[in-house]
PDB file of N, CA and C in Angstrom:
ATOM      1  N   MET A   1    -170.709  18.573  96.217  1.00 76.00           N
ATOM      2  CA  MET A   1    -170.264  19.615  95.348  1.00 76.00           C
ATOM      3  C   MET A   1    -169.165  20.455  95.990  1.00 76.00           C
ATOM      4  N   TYR A   2    -169.117  20.466  97.317  1.00 87.00           N
ATOM      5  CA  TYR A   2    -168.080  21.244  97.993  1.00 87.00           C
ATOM      6  C   TYR A   2    -166.688  20.779  97.577  1.00 87.00           C
ATOM      7  N   VAL A   3    -166.502  19.481  97.456  1.00 89.00           N
ATOM      8  CA  VAL A   3    -165.180  18.952  97.098  1.00 89.00           C
ATOM      9  C   VAL A   3    -164.760  19.473  95.729  1.00 89.00           C
ATOM     10  N   PHE A   4    -165.663  19.423  94.758  1.00 87.00           N
ATOM     11  CA  PHE A   4    -165.336  19.981  93.448  1.00 87.00           C
ATOM     12  C   PHE A   4    -164.942  21.449  93.574  1.00 87.00           C
ATOM     13  N   SER A   5    -165.757  22.212  94.265  1.00 89.00           N
ATOM     14  CA  SER A   5    -165.499  23.638  94.413  1.00 89.00           C
ATOM     15  C   SER A   5    -164.154  23.890  95.088  1.00 89.00           C
ATOM     16  N   ALA A   6    -163.799  23.103  96.089  1.00 92.00           N
ATOM     17  CA  ALA A   6    -162.510  23.256  96.773  1.00 92.00           C
ATOM     18  C   ALA A   6    -161.340  22.945  95.842  1.00 92.00           C
ATOM     19  N   LEU A   7    -161.587  22.136  94.813  1.00 93.00           N
ATOM     20  CA  LEU A   7    -160.548  21.825  93.822  1.00 93.00           C
ATOM     21  C   LEU A   7    -160.419  22.920  92.763  1.00 93.00           C
ATOM     22  N   GLY A   8    -161.359  23.866  92.760  1.00 94.00           N
ATOM     23  CA  GLY A   8    -161.358  24.911  91.737  1.00 94.00           C
ATOM     24  C   GLY A   8    -162.122  24.504  90.495  1.00 94.00           C
ATOM     25  N   LEU A   9    -162.857  23.405  90.585  1.00 94.00           N
ATOM     26  CA  LEU A   9    -163.637  22.878  89.461  1.00 94.00           C
ATOM     27  C   LEU A   9    -165.061  22.635  89.938  1.00 94.00           C
ATOM     28  N   TYR A  10    -166.021  22.919  89.092  1.00 92.00           N
ATOM     29  CA  TYR A  10    -167.406  22.709  89.473  1.00 92.00           C
ATOM     30  C   TYR A  10    -168.184  22.271  88.238  1.00 92.00           C
ATOM     31  N   PRO A  11    -168.928  21.190  88.302  1.00 91.00           N
ATOM     32  CA  PRO A  11    -169.656  20.719  87.119  1.00 91.00           C
ATOM     33  C   PRO A  11    -170.544  21.811  86.523  1.00 91.00           C
ATOM     34  N   HIS A  12    -170.451  21.966  85.212  1.00 89.00           N
ATOM     35  CA  HIS A  12    -171.234  22.975  84.498  1.00 89.00           C
ATOM     36  C   HIS A  12    -172.729  22.745  84.699  1.00 89.00           C
ATOM     37  N   SER A  13    -173.128  21.506  84.690  1.00 87.00           N
ATOM     38  CA  SER A  13    -174.503  21.119  84.978  1.00 87.00           C
ATOM     39  C   SER A  13    -174.458  19.721  85.592  1.00 87.00           C
ATOM     40  N   PRO A  14    -175.485  19.322  86.330  1.00 86.00           N
ATOM     41  CA  PRO A  14    -175.451  18.007  86.968  1.00 86.00           C
ATOM     42  C   PRO A  14    -175.147  16.888  85.970  1.00 86.00           C
ATOM     43  N   GLY A  15    -174.186  16.062  86.311  1.00 84.00           N
ATOM     44  CA  GLY A  15    -173.807  14.940  85.472  1.00 84.00           C
ATOM     45  C   GLY A  15    -172.870  15.296  84.329  1.00 84.00           C
ATOM     46  N   SER A  16    -172.509  16.559  84.209  1.00 85.00           N
ATOM     47  CA  SER A  16    -171.641  17.008  83.118  1.00 85.00           C
ATOM     48  C   SER A  16    -170.169  16.854  83.500  1.00 85.00           C
ATOM     49  N   ALA A  17    -169.348  16.510  82.511  1.00 90.00           N
ATOM     50  CA  ALA A  17    -167.904  16.438  82.744  1.00 90.00           C
ATOM     51  C   ALA A  17    -167.227  17.769  82.426  1.00 90.00           C
ATOM     52  N   SER A  18    -167.953  18.719  81.812  1.00 91.00           N
ATOM     53  CA  SER A  18    -167.423  20.065  81.607  1.00 91.00           C
ATOM     54  C   SER A  18    -167.422  20.779  82.954  1.00 91.00           C
ATOM     55  N   MET A  19    -166.345  21.509  83.235  1.00 93.00           N
ATOM     56  CA  MET A  19    -166.205  22.132  84.543  1.00 93.00           C
ATOM     57  C   MET A  19    -166.065  23.643  84.442  1.00 93.00           C
ATOM     58  N   LEU A  20    -166.737  24.344  85.352  1.00 94.00           N
ATOM     59  CA  LEU A  20    -166.538  25.771  85.531  1.00 94.00           C
ATOM     60  C   LEU A  20    -165.342  25.950  86.454  1.00 94.00           C
ATOM     61  N   LEU A  21    -164.594  27.024  86.284  1.00 95.00           N
ATOM     62  CA  LEU A  21    -163.386  27.233  87.076  1.00 95.00           C
ATOM     63  C   LEU A  21    -163.615  28.237  88.191  1.00 95.00           C
ATOM     64  N   GLY A  22    -163.035  27.938  89.335  1.00 95.00           N
ATOM     65  CA  GLY A  22    -163.033  28.830  90.490  1.00 95.00           C
ATOM     66  C   GLY A  22    -161.680  28.701  91.162  1.00 95.00           C
ATOM     67  N   ALA A  23    -161.400  29.543  92.115  1.00 96.00           N
ATOM     68  CA  ALA A  23    -160.105  29.508  92.792  1.00 96.00           C
ATOM     69  C   ALA A  23    -160.014  28.291  93.715  1.00 96.00           C
ATOM     70  N   PRO A  24    -159.006  27.429  93.517  1.00 96.00           N
ATOM     71  CA  PRO A  24    -158.838  26.264  94.385  1.00 96.00           C
ATOM     72  C   PRO A  24    -158.431  26.680  95.805  1.00 96.00           C
ATOM     73  N   LEU A  25    -158.735  25.829  96.756  1.00 96.00           N
ATOM     74  CA  LEU A  25    -158.351  26.078  98.144  1.00 96.00           C
ATOM     75  C   LEU A  25    -157.018  25.446  98.504  1.00 96.00           C
ATOM     76  N   PHE A  26    -156.499  24.564  97.639  1.00 95.00           N
ATOM     77  CA  PHE A  26    -155.286  23.814  97.932  1.00 95.00           C
ATOM     78  C   PHE A  26    -154.197  24.129  96.911  1.00 95.00           C
ATOM     79  N   PRO A  27    -152.937  24.145  97.324  1.00 96.00           N
ATOM     80  CA  PRO A  27    -151.850  24.426  96.376  1.00 96.00           C
ATOM     81  C   PRO A  27    -151.636  23.315  95.344  1.00 96.00           C
ATOM     82  N   SER A  28    -151.973  22.090  95.693  1.00 97.00           N
ATOM     83  CA  SER A  28    -151.754  20.983  94.767  1.00 97.00           C
ATOM     84  C   SER A  28    -152.673  19.826  95.130  1.00 97.00           C
ATOM     85  N   VAL A  29    -153.285  19.247  94.097  1.00 96.00           N
ATOM     86  CA  VAL A  29    -154.166  18.093  94.286  1.00 96.00           C
ATOM     87  C   VAL A  29    -153.984  17.160  93.097  1.00 96.00           C
ATOM     88  N   VAL A  30    -153.967  15.869  93.371  1.00 96.00           N
ATOM     89  CA  VAL A  30    -153.955  14.873  92.303  1.00 96.00           C
ATOM     90  C   VAL A  30    -155.185  13.994  92.493  1.00 96.00           C
ATOM     91  N   VAL A  31    -156.013  13.948  91.472  1.00 94.00           N
ATOM     92  CA  VAL A  31    -157.192  13.088  91.487  1.00 94.00           C
ATOM     93  C   VAL A  31    -156.803  11.815  90.751  1.00 94.00           C
ATOM     94  N   ASP A  32    -156.748  10.724  91.497  1.00 94.00           N
ATOM     95  CA  ASP A  32    -156.373   9.427  90.928  1.00 94.00           C
ATOM     96  C   ASP A  32    -157.531   8.895  90.094  1.00 94.00           C
ATOM     97  N   ARG A  33    -157.231   8.598  88.851  1.00 90.00           N
ATOM     98  CA  ARG A  33    -158.223   8.027  87.946  1.00 90.00           C
ATOM     99  C   ARG A  33    -157.766   6.619  87.584  1.00 90.00           C
ATOM    100  N   PRO A  34    -158.156   5.607  88.361  1.00 91.00           N
ATOM    101  CA  PRO A  34    -157.717   4.244  88.068  1.00 91.00           C
ATOM    102  C   PRO A  34    -158.008   3.861  86.613  1.00 91.00           C
ATOM    103  N   GLY A  35    -156.995   3.333  85.960  1.00 89.00           N
ATOM    104  CA  GLY A  35    -157.146   2.924  84.578  1.00 89.00           C
ATOM    105  C   GLY A  35    -157.005   4.061  83.584  1.00 89.00           C
ATOM    106  N   GLY A  36    -156.720   5.264  84.068  1.00 90.00           N
ATOM    107  CA  GLY A  36    -156.581   6.418  83.175  1.00 90.00           C
ATOM    108  C   GLY A  36    -155.584   7.409  83.748  1.00 90.00           C
ATOM    109  N   ALA A  37    -155.303   8.444  82.981  1.00 94.00           N
ATOM    110  CA  ALA A  37    -154.374   9.482  83.436  1.00 94.00           C
ATOM    111  C   ALA A  37    -154.992  10.268  84.585  1.00 94.00           C
ATOM    112  N   ASP A  38    -154.164  10.631  85.545  1.00 96.00           N
ATOM    113  CA  ASP A  38    -154.631  11.407  86.688  1.00 96.00           C
ATOM    114  C   ASP A  38    -155.007  12.823  86.266  1.00 96.00           C
ATOM    115  N   LEU A  39    -155.774  13.479  87.102  1.00 96.00           N
ATOM    116  CA  LEU A  39    -156.097  14.887  86.944  1.00 96.00           C
ATOM    117  C   LEU A  39    -155.323  15.632  88.023  1.00 96.00           C
ATOM    118  N   THR A  40    -154.444  16.533  87.610  1.00 97.00           N
ATOM    119  CA  THR A  40    -153.628  17.297  88.543  1.00 97.00           C
ATOM    120  C   THR A  40    -154.084  18.746  88.539  1.00 97.00           C
ATOM    121  N   VAL A  41    -154.309  19.278  89.737  1.00 97.00           N
ATOM    122  CA  VAL A  41    -154.665  20.683  89.907  1.00 97.00           C
ATOM    123  C   VAL A  41    -153.516  21.334  90.663  1.00 97.00           C
ATOM    124  N   ALA A  42    -152.925  22.366  90.069  1.00 98.00           N
ATOM    125  CA  ALA A  42    -151.823  23.089  90.701  1.00 98.00           C
ATOM    126  C   ALA A  42    -152.226  24.544  90.888  1.00 98.00           C
ATOM    127  N   ALA A  43    -152.092  25.024  92.115  1.00 97.00           N
ATOM    128  CA  ALA A  43    -152.393  26.420  92.445  1.00 97.00           C
ATOM    129  C   ALA A  43    -151.444  26.848  93.555  1.00 97.00           C
ATOM    130  N   PRO A  44    -150.165  27.050  93.222  1.00 96.00           N
ATOM    131  CA  PRO A  44    -149.157  27.301  94.254  1.00 96.00           C
ATOM    132  C   PRO A  44    -149.466  28.462  95.190  1.00 96.00           C
ATOM    133  N   GLY A  45    -150.236  29.447  94.740  1.00 91.00           N
ATOM    134  CA  GLY A  45    -150.543  30.595  95.593  1.00 91.00           C
ATOM    135  C   GLY A  45    -151.849  30.472  96.347  1.00 91.00           C
ATOM    136  N   ALA A  46    -152.423  29.277  96.402  1.00 96.00           N
ATOM    137  CA  ALA A  46    -153.730  29.112  97.037  1.00 96.00           C
ATOM    138  C   ALA A  46    -153.657  29.396  98.529  1.00 96.00           C
ATOM    139  N   ASP A  47    -154.326  30.444  98.932  1.00 94.00           N
ATOM    140  CA  ASP A  47    -154.493  30.770 100.347  1.00 94.00           C
ATOM    141  C   ASP A  47    -155.580  31.826 100.458  1.00 94.00           C
ATOM    142  N   ALA A  48    -155.939  32.186 101.668  1.00 93.00           N
ATOM    143  CA  ALA A  48    -157.030  33.131 101.878  1.00 93.00           C
ATOM    144  C   ALA A  48    -156.737  34.511 101.298  1.00 93.00           C
ATOM    145  N   ALA A  49    -155.472  34.861 101.129  1.00 95.00           N
ATOM    146  CA  ALA A  49    -155.107  36.180 100.597  1.00 95.00           C
ATOM    147  C   ALA A  49    -155.155  36.243  99.066  1.00 95.00           C
ATOM    148  N   HIS A  50    -155.335  35.103  98.397  1.00 96.00           N
ATOM    149  CA  HIS A  50    -155.343  35.047  96.921  1.00 96.00           C
ATOM    150  C   HIS A  50    -156.607  34.341  96.428  1.00 96.00           C
ATOM    151  N   PRO A  51    -157.767  34.974  96.559  1.00 96.00           N
ATOM    152  CA  PRO A  51    -159.024  34.313  96.205  1.00 96.00           C
ATOM    153  C   PRO A  51    -159.457  34.447  94.746  1.00 96.00           C
ATOM    154  N   TYR A  52    -158.649  35.124  93.922  1.00 96.00           N
ATOM    155  CA  TYR A  52    -159.059  35.382  92.547  1.00 96.00           C
ATOM    156  C   TYR A  52    -158.151  34.680  91.541  1.00 96.00           C
ATOM    157  N   ILE A  53    -158.743  34.265  90.418  1.00 96.00           N
ATOM    158  CA  ILE A  53    -157.965  33.673  89.334  1.00 96.00           C
ATOM    159  C   ILE A  53    -157.347  34.796  88.509  1.00 96.00           C
ATOM    160  N   ASP A  54    -156.043  34.715  88.308  1.00 97.00           N
ATOM    161  CA  ASP A  54    -155.338  35.683  87.471  1.00 97.00           C
ATOM    162  C   ASP A  54    -155.077  35.085  86.089  1.00 97.00           C
ATOM    163  N   ALA A  55    -154.788  33.779  86.037  1.00 97.00           N
ATOM    164  CA  ALA A  55    -154.513  33.096  84.775  1.00 97.00           C
ATOM    165  C   ALA A  55    -154.652  31.594  84.981  1.00 97.00           C
ATOM    166  N   VAL A  56    -154.893  30.876  83.884  1.00 97.00           N
ATOM    167  CA  VAL A  56    -155.039  29.412  83.933  1.00 97.00           C
ATOM    168  C   VAL A  56    -154.341  28.805  82.726  1.00 97.00           C
ATOM    169  N   ARG A  57    -153.708  27.657  82.979  1.00 97.00           N
ATOM    170  CA  ARG A  57    -153.121  26.854  81.895  1.00 97.00           C
ATOM    171  C   ARG A  57    -153.727  25.457  81.994  1.00 97.00           C
ATOM    172  N   VAL A  58    -154.167  24.935  80.863  1.00 97.00           N
ATOM    173  CA  VAL A  58    -154.704  23.574  80.792  1.00 97.00           C
ATOM    174  C   VAL A  58    -153.749  22.765  79.928  1.00 97.00           C
ATOM    175  N   ASN A  59    -153.163  21.740  80.531  1.00 96.00           N
ATOM    176  CA  ASN A  59    -152.173  20.904  79.845  1.00 96.00           C
ATOM    177  C   ASN A  59    -151.067  21.763  79.217  1.00 96.00           C
ATOM    178  N   GLY A  60    -150.642  22.770  79.973  1.00 96.00           N
ATOM    179  CA  GLY A  60    -149.524  23.618  79.561  1.00 96.00           C
ATOM    180  C   GLY A  60    -149.877  24.773  78.649  1.00 96.00           C
ATOM    181  N   ARG A  61    -151.112  24.833  78.211  1.00 97.00           N
ATOM    182  CA  ARG A  61    -151.515  25.909  77.293  1.00 97.00           C
ATOM    183  C   ARG A  61    -152.369  26.938  78.023  1.00 97.00           C
ATOM    184  N   PRO A  62    -152.074  28.231  77.839  1.00 97.00           N
ATOM    185  CA  PRO A  62    -152.911  29.252  78.483  1.00 97.00           C
ATOM    186  C   PRO A  62    -154.332  29.221  77.916  1.00 97.00           C
ATOM    187  N   THR A  63    -155.278  29.534  78.766  1.00 95.00           N
ATOM    188  CA  THR A  63    -156.675  29.592  78.332  1.00 95.00           C
ATOM    189  C   THR A  63    -157.312  30.868  78.852  1.00 95.00           C
ATOM    190  N   GLN A  64    -158.218  31.403  78.076  1.00 94.00           N
ATOM    191  CA  GLN A  64    -159.005  32.573  78.476  1.00 94.00           C
ATOM    192  C   GLN A  64    -160.455  32.180  78.757  1.00 94.00           C
ATOM    193  N   ARG A  65    -160.701  30.880  78.885  1.00 93.00           N
ATOM    194  CA  ARG A  65    -162.052  30.404  79.172  1.00 93.00           C
ATOM    195  C   ARG A  65    -162.196  30.169  80.672  1.00 93.00           C
ATOM    196  N   SER A  66    -163.375  30.443  81.188  1.00 93.00           N
ATOM    197  CA  SER A  66    -163.667  30.213  82.602  1.00 93.00           C
ATOM    198  C   SER A  66    -164.242  28.816  82.831  1.00 93.00           C
ATOM    199  N   TRP A  67    -163.997  27.928  81.885  1.00 94.00           N
ATOM    200  CA  TRP A  67    -164.505  26.559  81.959  1.00 94.00           C
ATOM    201  C   TRP A  67    -163.582  25.645  81.160  1.00 94.00           C
ATOM    202  N   THR A  68    -163.727  24.339  81.393  1.00 93.00           N
ATOM    203  CA  THR A  68    -162.982  23.355  80.612  1.00 93.00           C
ATOM    204  C   THR A  68    -163.987  22.430  79.932  1.00 93.00           C
ATOM    205  N   ASP A  69    -163.568  21.859  78.831  1.00 90.00           N
ATOM    206  CA  ASP A  69    -164.441  20.870  78.203  1.00 90.00           C
ATOM    207  C   ASP A  69    -164.296  19.546  78.954  1.00 90.00           C
ATOM    208  N   ALA A  70    -165.022  18.565  78.542  1.00 92.00           N
ATOM    209  CA  ALA A  70    -165.068  17.282  79.243  1.00 92.00           C
ATOM    210  C   ALA A  70    -163.746  16.522  79.194  1.00 92.00           C
ATOM    211  N   ASP A  71    -162.877  16.815  78.237  1.00 92.00           N
ATOM    212  CA  ASP A  71    -161.630  16.056  78.098  1.00 92.00           C
ATOM    213  C   ASP A  71    -160.777  16.065  79.368  1.00 92.00           C
ATOM    214  N   LEU A  72    -160.718  17.180  80.060  1.00 93.00           N
ATOM    215  CA  LEU A  72    -159.879  17.255  81.259  1.00 93.00           C
ATOM    216  C   LEU A  72    -160.331  16.243  82.312  1.00 93.00           C
ATOM    217  N   THR A  73    -161.618  16.129  82.520  1.00 90.00           N
ATOM    218  CA  THR A  73    -162.103  15.205  83.550  1.00 90.00           C
ATOM    219  C   THR A  73    -162.218  13.768  83.060  1.00 90.00           C
ATOM    220  N   THR A  74    -162.471  13.564  81.778  1.00 92.00           N
ATOM    221  CA  THR A  74    -162.632  12.194  81.292  1.00 92.00           C
ATOM    222  C   THR A  74    -161.317  11.551  80.864  1.00 92.00           C
ATOM    223  N   LYS A  75    -160.351  12.360  80.448  1.00 94.00           N
ATOM    224  CA  LYS A  75    -159.073  11.821  79.980  1.00 94.00           C
ATOM    225  C   LYS A  75    -157.909  12.143  80.913  1.00 94.00           C
ATOM    226  N   GLY A  76    -158.141  13.001  81.889  1.00 94.00           N
ATOM    227  CA  GLY A  76    -157.065  13.420  82.786  1.00 94.00           C
ATOM    228  C   GLY A  76    -156.267  14.554  82.181  1.00 94.00           C
ATOM    229  N   GLY A  77    -155.344  15.075  82.956  1.00 96.00           N
ATOM    230  CA  GLY A  77    -154.512  16.174  82.490  1.00 96.00           C
ATOM    231  C   GLY A  77    -154.109  17.057  83.648  1.00 96.00           C
ATOM    232  N   ARG A  78    -153.639  18.230  83.303  1.00 97.00           N
ATOM    233  CA  ARG A  78    -153.143  19.155  84.325  1.00 97.00           C
ATOM    234  C   ARG A  78    -153.767  20.529  84.115  1.00 97.00           C
ATOM    235  N   ILE A  79    -154.252  21.095  85.197  1.00 97.00           N
ATOM    236  CA  ILE A  79    -154.740  22.462  85.172  1.00 97.00           C
ATOM    237  C   ILE A  79    -153.959  23.251  86.219  1.00 97.00           C
ATOM    238  N   ALA A  80    -153.382  24.356  85.793  1.00 98.00           N
ATOM    239  CA  ALA A  80    -152.561  25.181  86.673  1.00 98.00           C
ATOM    240  C   ALA A  80    -153.171  26.568  86.791  1.00 98.00           C
ATOM    241  N   PHE A  81    -153.383  26.990  88.026  1.00 98.00           N
ATOM    242  CA  PHE A  81    -153.962  28.293  88.312  1.00 98.00           C
ATOM    243  C   PHE A  81    -152.889  29.240  88.822  1.00 98.00           C
ATOM    244  N   ARG A  82    -152.923  30.486  88.361  1.00 97.00           N
ATOM    245  CA  ARG A  82    -152.165  31.555  89.011  1.00 97.00           C
ATOM    246  C   ARG A  82    -153.216  32.406  89.706  1.00 97.00           C
ATOM    247  N   LEU A  83    -153.092  32.524  91.011  1.00 97.00           N
ATOM    248  CA  LEU A  83    -154.090  33.230  91.799  1.00 97.00           C
ATOM    249  C   LEU A  83    -153.567  34.608  92.206  1.00 97.00           C
ATOM    250  N   ALA A  84    -154.501  35.502  92.541  1.00 97.00           N
ATOM    251  CA  ALA A  84    -154.131  36.881  92.846  1.00 97.00           C
ATOM    252  C   ALA A  84    -154.955  37.433  94.005  1.00 97.00           C
ATOM    253  N   GLU A  85    -154.471  38.538  94.560  1.00 97.00           N
ATOM    254  CA  GLU A  85    -155.187  39.217  95.635  1.00 97.00           C
ATOM    255  C   GLU A  85    -156.357  40.042  95.114  1.00 97.00           C
ATOM    256  N   GLN A  86    -156.238  40.514  93.873  1.00 96.00           N
ATOM    257  CA  GLN A  86    -157.268  41.353  93.256  1.00 96.00           C
ATOM    258  C   GLN A  86    -157.793  40.660  91.997  1.00 96.00           C
ATOM    259  N   PRO A  87    -159.048  40.893  91.643  1.00 95.00           N
ATOM    260  CA  PRO A  87    -159.583  40.263  90.436  1.00 95.00           C
ATOM    261  C   PRO A  87    -158.894  40.773  89.171  1.00 95.00           C
ATOM    262  N   ASN A  88    -158.671  39.873  88.233  1.00 95.00           N
ATOM    263  CA  ASN A  88    -158.167  40.227  86.913  1.00 95.00           C
ATOM    264  C   ASN A  88    -159.395  40.361  86.025  1.00 95.00           C
ATOM    265  N   THR A  89    -159.824  41.573  85.780  1.00 93.00           N
ATOM    266  CA  THR A  89    -161.062  41.792  85.035  1.00 93.00           C
ATOM    267  C   THR A  89    -160.905  41.533  83.542  1.00 93.00           C
ATOM    268  N   ARG A  90    -159.690  41.228  83.097  1.00 93.00           N
ATOM    269  CA  ARG A  90    -159.472  40.906  81.681  1.00 93.00           C
ATOM    270  C   ARG A  90    -159.490  39.404  81.428  1.00 93.00           C
ATOM    271  N   TRP A  91    -159.182  38.592  82.439  1.00 93.00           N
ATOM    272  CA  TRP A  91    -159.137  37.148  82.234  1.00 93.00           C
ATOM    273  C   TRP A  91    -160.562  36.612  82.075  1.00 93.00           C
ATOM    274  N   ALA A  92    -160.778  35.818  81.029  1.00 92.00           N
ATOM    275  CA  ALA A  92    -162.060  35.137  80.756  1.00 92.00           C
ATOM    276  C   ALA A  92    -163.229  36.118  80.638  1.00 92.00           C
ATOM    277  N   ALA A  93    -162.956  37.340  80.184  1.00 90.00           N
ATOM    278  CA  ALA A  93    -164.002  38.351  80.071  1.00 90.00           C
ATOM    279  C   ALA A  93    -164.605  38.448  78.663  1.00 90.00           C
ATOM    280  N   ASP A  94    -163.958  37.856  77.675  1.00 89.00           N
ATOM    281  CA  ASP A  94    -164.462  37.907  76.301  1.00 89.00           C
ATOM    282  C   ASP A  94    -165.713  37.023  76.209  1.00 89.00           C
ATOM    283  N   PRO A  95    -166.806  37.536  75.656  1.00 88.00           N
ATOM    284  CA  PRO A  95    -168.021  36.728  75.535  1.00 88.00           C
ATOM    285  C   PRO A  95    -167.821  35.374  74.841  1.00 88.00           C
ATOM    286  N   SER A  96    -166.847  35.277  73.938  1.00 81.00           N
ATOM    287  CA  SER A  96    -166.604  34.004  73.260  1.00 81.00           C
ATOM    288  C   SER A  96    -166.028  32.953  74.204  1.00 81.00           C
ATOM    289  N   GLY A  97    -165.501  33.364  75.349  1.00 76.00           N
ATOM    290  CA  GLY A  97    -164.929  32.426  76.307  1.00 76.00           C
ATOM    291  C   GLY A  97    -165.880  32.028  77.424  1.00 76.00           C
ATOM    292  N   LEU A  98    -167.112  32.516  77.367  1.00 79.00           N
ATOM    293  CA  LEU A  98    -168.070  32.179  78.416  1.00 79.00           C
ATOM    294  C   LEU A  98    -168.580  30.742  78.246  1.00 79.00           C
ATOM    295  N   PRO A  99    -168.982  30.100  79.339  1.00 81.00           N
ATOM    296  CA  PRO A  99    -169.454  28.707  79.247  1.00 81.00           C
ATOM    297  C   PRO A  99    -170.638  28.587  78.302  1.00 81.00           C
ATOM    298  N   ARG A 100    -170.699  27.428  77.652  1.00 71.00           N
ATOM    299  CA  ARG A 100    -171.815  27.149  76.733  1.00 71.00           C
ATOM    300  C   ARG A 100    -172.736  26.116  77.330  1.00 71.00           C
TER     301      ARG A 100
END
């Protein structure tokens, strides 16, 4: 599970393809999915000074959810994180955006 967490993604529940979001430890990662589209994680500001998520884009679209549905992991795609030094208490704070 550490590897998932280091990517900024963590399975919502064991065996689930839905992922909870956390701050990635690496600025860029490509997960090779043989026979399918790769999963790309981009977090250009990833470092110890930027441990908080400020904003997220999934396949180019902004999201206010702190999780992704299974499509990102099963079909591939791109998730881009903007990280910050301080928590953004407005991002993913709406109850409708909480994981299900």
